[in-house]
PDB file of C-alpha atoms in Angstrom:
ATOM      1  CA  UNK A   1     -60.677  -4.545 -18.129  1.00  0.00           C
ATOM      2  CA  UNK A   2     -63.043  -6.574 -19.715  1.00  0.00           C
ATOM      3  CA  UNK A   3     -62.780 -10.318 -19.316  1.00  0.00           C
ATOM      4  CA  UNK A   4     -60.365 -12.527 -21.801  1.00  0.00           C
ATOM      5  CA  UNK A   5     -59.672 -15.632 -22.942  1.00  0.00           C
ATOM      6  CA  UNK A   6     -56.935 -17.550 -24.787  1.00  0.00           C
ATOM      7  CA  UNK A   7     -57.799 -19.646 -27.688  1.00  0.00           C
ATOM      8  CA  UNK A   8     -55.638 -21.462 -30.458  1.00  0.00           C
ATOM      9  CA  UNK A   9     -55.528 -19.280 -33.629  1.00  0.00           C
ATOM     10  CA  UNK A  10     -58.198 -20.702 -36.173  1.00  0.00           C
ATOM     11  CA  UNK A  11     -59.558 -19.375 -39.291  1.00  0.00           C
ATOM     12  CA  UNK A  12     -62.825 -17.782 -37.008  1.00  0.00           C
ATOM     13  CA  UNK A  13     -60.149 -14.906 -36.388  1.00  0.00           C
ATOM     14  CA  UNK A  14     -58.382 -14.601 -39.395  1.00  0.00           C
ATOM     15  CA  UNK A  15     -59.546 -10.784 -40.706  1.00  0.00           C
ATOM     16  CA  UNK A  16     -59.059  -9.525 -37.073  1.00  0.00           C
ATOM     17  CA  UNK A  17     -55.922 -11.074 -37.210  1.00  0.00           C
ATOM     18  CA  UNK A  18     -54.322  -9.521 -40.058  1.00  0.00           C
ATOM     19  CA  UNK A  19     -56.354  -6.319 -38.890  1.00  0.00           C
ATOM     20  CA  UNK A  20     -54.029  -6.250 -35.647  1.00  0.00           C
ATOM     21  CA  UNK A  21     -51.083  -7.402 -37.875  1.00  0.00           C
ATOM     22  CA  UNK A  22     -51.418  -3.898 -39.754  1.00  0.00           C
ATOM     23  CA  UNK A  23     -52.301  -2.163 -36.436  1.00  0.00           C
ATOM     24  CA  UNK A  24     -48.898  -3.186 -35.082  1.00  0.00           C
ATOM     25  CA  UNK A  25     -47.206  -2.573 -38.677  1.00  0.00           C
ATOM     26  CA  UNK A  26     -48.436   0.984 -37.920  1.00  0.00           C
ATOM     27  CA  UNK A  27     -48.141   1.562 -34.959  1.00  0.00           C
ATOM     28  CA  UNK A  28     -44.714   0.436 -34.162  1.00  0.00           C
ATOM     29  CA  UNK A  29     -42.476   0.453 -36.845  1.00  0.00           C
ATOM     30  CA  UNK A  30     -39.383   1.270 -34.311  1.00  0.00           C
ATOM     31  CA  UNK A  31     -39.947  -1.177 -32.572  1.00  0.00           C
ATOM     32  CA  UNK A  32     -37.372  -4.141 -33.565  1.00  0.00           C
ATOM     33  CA  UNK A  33     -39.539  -6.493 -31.260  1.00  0.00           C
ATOM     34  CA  UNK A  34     -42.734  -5.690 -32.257  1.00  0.00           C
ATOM     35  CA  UNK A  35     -44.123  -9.062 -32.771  1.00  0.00           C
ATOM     36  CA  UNK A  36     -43.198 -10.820 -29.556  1.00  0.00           C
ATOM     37  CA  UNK A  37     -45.006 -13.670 -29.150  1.00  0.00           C
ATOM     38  CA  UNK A  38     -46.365 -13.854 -32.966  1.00  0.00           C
ATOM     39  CA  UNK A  39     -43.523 -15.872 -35.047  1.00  0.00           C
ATOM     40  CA  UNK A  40     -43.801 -14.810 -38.252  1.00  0.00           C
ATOM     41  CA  UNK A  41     -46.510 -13.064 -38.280  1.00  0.00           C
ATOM     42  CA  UNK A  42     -45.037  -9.788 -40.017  1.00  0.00           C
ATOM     43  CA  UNK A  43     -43.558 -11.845 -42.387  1.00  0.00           C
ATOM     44  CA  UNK A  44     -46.694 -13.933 -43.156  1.00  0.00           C
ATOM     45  CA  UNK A  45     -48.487 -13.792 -46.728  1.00  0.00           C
ATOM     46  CA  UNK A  46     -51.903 -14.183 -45.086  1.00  0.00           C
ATOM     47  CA  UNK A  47     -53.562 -15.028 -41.741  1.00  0.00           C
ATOM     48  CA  UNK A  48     -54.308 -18.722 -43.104  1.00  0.00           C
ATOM     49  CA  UNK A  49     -51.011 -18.647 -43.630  1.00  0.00           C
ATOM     50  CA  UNK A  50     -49.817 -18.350 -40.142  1.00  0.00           C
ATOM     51  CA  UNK A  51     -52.582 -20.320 -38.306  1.00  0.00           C
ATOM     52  CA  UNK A  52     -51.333 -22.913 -40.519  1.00  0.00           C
ATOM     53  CA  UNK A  53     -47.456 -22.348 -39.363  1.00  0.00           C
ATOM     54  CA  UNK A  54     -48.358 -21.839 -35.540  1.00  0.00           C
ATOM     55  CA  UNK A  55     -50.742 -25.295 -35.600  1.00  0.00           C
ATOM     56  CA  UNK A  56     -46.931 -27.084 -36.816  1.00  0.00           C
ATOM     57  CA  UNK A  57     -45.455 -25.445 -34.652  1.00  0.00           C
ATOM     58  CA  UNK A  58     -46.889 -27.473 -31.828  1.00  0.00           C
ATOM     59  CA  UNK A  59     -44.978 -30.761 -32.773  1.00  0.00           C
ATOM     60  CA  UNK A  60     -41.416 -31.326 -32.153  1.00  0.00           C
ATOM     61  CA  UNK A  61     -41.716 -32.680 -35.637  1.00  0.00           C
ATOM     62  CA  UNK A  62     -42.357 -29.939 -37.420  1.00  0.00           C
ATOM     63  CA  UNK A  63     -41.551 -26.814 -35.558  1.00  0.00           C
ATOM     64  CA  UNK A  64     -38.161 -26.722 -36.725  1.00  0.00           C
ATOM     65  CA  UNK A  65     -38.851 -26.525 -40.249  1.00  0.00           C
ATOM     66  CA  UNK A  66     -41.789 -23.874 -39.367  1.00  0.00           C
ATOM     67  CA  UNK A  67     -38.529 -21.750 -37.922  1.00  0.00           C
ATOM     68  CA  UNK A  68     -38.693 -22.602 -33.974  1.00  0.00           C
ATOM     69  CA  UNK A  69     -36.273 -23.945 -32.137  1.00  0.00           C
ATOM     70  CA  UNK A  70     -38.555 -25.574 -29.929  1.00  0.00           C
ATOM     71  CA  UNK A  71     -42.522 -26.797 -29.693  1.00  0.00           C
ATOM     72  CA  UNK A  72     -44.976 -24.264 -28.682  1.00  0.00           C
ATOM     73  CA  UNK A  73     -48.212 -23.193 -28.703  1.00  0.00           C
ATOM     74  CA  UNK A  74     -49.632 -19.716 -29.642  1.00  0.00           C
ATOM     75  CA  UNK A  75     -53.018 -18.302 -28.174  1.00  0.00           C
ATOM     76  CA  UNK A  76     -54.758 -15.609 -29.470  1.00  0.00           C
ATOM     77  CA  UNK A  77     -56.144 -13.026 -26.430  1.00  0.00           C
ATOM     78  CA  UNK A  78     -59.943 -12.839 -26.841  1.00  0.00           C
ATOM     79  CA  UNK A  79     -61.626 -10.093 -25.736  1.00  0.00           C
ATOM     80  CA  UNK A  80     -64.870 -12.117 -24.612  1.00  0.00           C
ATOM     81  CA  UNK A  81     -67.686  -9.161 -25.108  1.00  0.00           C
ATOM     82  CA  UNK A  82     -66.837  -8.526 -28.414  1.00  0.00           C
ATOM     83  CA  UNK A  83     -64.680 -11.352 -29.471  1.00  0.00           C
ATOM     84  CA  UNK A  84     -61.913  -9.055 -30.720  1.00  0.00           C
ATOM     85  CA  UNK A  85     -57.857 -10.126 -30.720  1.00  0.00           C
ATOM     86  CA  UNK A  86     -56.297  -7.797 -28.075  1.00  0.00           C
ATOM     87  CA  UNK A  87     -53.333  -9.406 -28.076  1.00  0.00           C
ATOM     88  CA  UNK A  88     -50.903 -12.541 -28.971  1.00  0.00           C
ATOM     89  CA  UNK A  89     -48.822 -14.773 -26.483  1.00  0.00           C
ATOM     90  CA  UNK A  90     -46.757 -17.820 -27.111  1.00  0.00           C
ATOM     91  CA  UNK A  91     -45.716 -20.620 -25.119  1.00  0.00           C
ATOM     92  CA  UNK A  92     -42.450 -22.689 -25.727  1.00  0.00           C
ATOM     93  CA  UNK A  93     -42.874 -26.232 -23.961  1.00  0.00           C
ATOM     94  CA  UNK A  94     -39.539 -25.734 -22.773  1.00  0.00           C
ATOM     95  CA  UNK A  95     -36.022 -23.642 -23.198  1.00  0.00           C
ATOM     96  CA  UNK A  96     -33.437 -26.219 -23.253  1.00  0.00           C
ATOM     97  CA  UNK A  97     -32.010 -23.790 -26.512  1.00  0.00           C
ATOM     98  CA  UNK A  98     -29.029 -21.607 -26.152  1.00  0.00           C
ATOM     99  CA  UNK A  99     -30.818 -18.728 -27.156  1.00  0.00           C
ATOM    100  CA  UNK A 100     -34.149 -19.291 -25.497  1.00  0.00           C
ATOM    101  CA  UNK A 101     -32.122 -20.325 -22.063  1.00  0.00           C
ATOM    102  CA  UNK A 102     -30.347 -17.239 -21.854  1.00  0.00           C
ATOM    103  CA  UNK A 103     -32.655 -14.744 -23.211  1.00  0.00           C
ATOM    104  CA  UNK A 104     -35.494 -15.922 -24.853  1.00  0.00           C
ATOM    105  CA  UNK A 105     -37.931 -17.554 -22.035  1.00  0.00           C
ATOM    106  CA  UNK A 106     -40.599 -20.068 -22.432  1.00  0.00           C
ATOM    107  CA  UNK A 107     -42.994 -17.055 -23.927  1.00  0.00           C
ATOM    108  CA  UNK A 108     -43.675 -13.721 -25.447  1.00  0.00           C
ATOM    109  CA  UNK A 109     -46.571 -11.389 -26.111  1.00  0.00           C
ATOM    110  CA  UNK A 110     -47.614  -8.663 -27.948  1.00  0.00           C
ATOM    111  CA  UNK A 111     -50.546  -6.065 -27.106  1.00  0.00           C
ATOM    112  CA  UNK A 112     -52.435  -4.464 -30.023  1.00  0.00           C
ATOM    113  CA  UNK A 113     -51.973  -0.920 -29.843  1.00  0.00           C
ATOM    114  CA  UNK A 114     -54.900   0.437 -29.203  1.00  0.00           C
ATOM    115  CA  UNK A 115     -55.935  -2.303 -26.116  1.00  0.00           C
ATOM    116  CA  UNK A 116     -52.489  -1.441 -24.220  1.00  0.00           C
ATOM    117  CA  UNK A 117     -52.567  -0.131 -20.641  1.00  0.00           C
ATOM    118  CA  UNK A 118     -55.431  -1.691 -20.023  1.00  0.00           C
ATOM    119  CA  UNK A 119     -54.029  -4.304 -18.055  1.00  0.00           C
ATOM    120  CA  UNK A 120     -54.670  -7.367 -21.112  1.00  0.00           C
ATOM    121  CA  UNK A 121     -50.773  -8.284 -20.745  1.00  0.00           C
ATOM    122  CA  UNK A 122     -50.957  -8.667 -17.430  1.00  0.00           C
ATOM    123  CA  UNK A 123     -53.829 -11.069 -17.777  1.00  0.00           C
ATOM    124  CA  UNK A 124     -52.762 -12.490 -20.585  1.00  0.00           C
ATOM    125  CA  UNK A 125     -49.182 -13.962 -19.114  1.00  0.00           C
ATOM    126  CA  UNK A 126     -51.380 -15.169 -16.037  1.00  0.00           C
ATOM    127  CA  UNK A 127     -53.598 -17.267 -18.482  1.00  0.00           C
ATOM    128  CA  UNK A 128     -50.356 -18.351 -20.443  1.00  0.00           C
ATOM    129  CA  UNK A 129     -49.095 -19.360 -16.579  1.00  0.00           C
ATOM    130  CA  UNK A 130     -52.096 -21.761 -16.533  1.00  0.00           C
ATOM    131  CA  UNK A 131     -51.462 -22.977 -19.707  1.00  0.00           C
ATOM    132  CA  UNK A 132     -47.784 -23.693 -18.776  1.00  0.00           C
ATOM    133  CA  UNK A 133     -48.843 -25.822 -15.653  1.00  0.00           C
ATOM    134  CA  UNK A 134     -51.153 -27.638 -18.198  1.00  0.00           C
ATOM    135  CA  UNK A 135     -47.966 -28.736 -19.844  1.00  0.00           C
ATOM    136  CA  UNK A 136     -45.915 -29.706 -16.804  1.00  0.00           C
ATOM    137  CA  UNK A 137     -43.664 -26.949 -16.734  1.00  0.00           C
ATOM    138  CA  UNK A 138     -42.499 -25.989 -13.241  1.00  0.00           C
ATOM    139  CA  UNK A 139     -41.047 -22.673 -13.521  1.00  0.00           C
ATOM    140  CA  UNK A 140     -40.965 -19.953 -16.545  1.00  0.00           C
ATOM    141  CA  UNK A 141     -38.355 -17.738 -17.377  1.00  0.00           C
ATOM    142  CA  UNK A 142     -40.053 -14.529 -18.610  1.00  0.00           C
ATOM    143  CA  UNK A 143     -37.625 -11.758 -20.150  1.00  0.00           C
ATOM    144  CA  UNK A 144     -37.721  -8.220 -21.212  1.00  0.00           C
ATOM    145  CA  UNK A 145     -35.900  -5.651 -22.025  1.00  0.00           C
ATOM    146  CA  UNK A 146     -34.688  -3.697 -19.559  1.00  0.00           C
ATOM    147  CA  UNK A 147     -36.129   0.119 -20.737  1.00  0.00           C
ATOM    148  CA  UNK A 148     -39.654  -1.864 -20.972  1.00  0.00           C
ATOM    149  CA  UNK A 149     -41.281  -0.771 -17.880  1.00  0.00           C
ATOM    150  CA  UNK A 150     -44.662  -2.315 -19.019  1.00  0.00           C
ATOM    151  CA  UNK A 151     -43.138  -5.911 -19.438  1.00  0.00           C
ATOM    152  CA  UNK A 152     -41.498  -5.582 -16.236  1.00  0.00           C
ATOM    153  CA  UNK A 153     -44.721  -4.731 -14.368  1.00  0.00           C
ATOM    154  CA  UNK A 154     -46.447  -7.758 -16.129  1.00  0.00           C
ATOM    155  CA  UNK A 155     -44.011  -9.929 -15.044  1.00  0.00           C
ATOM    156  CA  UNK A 156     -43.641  -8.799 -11.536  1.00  0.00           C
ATOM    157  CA  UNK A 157     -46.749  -8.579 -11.860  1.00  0.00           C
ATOM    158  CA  UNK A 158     -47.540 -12.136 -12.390  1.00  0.00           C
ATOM    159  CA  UNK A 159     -44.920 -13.106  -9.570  1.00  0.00           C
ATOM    160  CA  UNK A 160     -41.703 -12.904 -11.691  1.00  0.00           C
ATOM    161  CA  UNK A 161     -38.711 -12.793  -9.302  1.00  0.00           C
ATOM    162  CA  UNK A 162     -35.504 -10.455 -10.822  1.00  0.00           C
ATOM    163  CA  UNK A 163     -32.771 -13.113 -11.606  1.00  0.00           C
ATOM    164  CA  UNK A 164     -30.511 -11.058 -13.325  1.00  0.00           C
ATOM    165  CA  UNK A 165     -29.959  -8.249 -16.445  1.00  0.00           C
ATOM    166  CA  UNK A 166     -28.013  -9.845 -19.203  1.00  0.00           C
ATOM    167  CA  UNK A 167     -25.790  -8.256 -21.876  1.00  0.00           C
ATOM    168  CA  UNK A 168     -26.770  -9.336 -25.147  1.00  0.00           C
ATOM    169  CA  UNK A 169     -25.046  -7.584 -28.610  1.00  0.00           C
ATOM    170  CA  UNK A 170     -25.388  -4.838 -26.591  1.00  0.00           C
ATOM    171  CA  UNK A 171     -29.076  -4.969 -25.567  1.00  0.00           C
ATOM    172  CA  UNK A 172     -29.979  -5.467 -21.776  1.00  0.00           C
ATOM    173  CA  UNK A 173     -32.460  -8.102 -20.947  1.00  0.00           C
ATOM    174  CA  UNK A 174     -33.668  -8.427 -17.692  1.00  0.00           C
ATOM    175  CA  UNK A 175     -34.830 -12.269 -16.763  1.00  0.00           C
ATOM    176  CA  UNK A 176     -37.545 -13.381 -14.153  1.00  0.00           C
ATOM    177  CA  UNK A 177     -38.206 -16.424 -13.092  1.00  0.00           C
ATOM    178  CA  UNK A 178     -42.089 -17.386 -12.285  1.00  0.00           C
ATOM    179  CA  UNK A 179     -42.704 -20.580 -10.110  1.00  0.00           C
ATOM    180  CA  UNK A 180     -45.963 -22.327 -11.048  1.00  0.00           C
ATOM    181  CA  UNK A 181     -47.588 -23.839  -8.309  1.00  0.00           C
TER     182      UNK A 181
END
């Protein structure tokens, strides 16, 4: 795997960004969770667009009327050779939400299609954990579903410890817990 980084999104990236928007679009149009870790990014008129939303989205302030419960930050994964998006992870500066509490977790991530199982998830939550220590948080809760054998190896991964599986409308989400030390 070639080395990554995490950077804010910013108009440098906006074709490759809506290029990975389509990619995902394409690629996994059965997938109901597709965008994990991209707010409204499928439902985004353009990538200004949505660097705009995700730079509000920062600021208790504003994030509610940007459609988050809660502050948070989302990175862009940079592929450093070639400084091509392989994937998207958020950050919520904290879960004190109903839904984000029980099921949601402080982040989310998506891999572009053709960069998964190449171990970029995996690397990307473990930058995201760095990022979560920046912000004083003390201990993530990290979900998945629980037929998502990928996400589950991330997180363990990444040193999630199995909490519990979770009933919710029927879907089974399995929650981890990661101490950051």
């Amino acid at each position: 795997m070639d080395e990554i980084v995490l950077v804010e999104p910013c108009l440098e990236y906006a074709e490759d960004l809506w290029t990975f928007r389509q990619e995902i679009i394409d690629n996994d149009a059965d997938n109901e969770d597709k965008f994990a870790g991209c707010m409204s990014l499928d439902s985004s008129d353009s990538a200004d667009e949505w660097i705009r939303i995700c730079s509000l989205r920062k600021d208790e302030n504003h994030c509610k009327e940007e459609g988050a419960t809660v502050p948070s930050h989302t990175y862009l994964a940079i592929r450093k050779s070639d400084n091509r998006i392989v994937g998207v992870i958020d950050l919520r500066h904290h879960i004190d939400h109903p839904v984000l509490g029980t099921w949601g977790g402080h982040c989310g991530y998506s891999v572009r299609p053709s960069e998964r199982r190449k171990g970029y998830a995996t690397e990307m939550l473990r930058l995201n954990i760095v990022k979560a220590k920046e912000l004083g948080i003390e201990k993530m809760l990290v979900t998945c579903a629980e037929e998502n054998a990928a996400s589950e190896k991330t997180i363990l991964a990444n040193g999630g410890i199995y909490e519990n599986t979770i009933d919710v409308d029927g879907y089974k989400i399995k929650r981890f817990w990661i101490s950051i030390e």
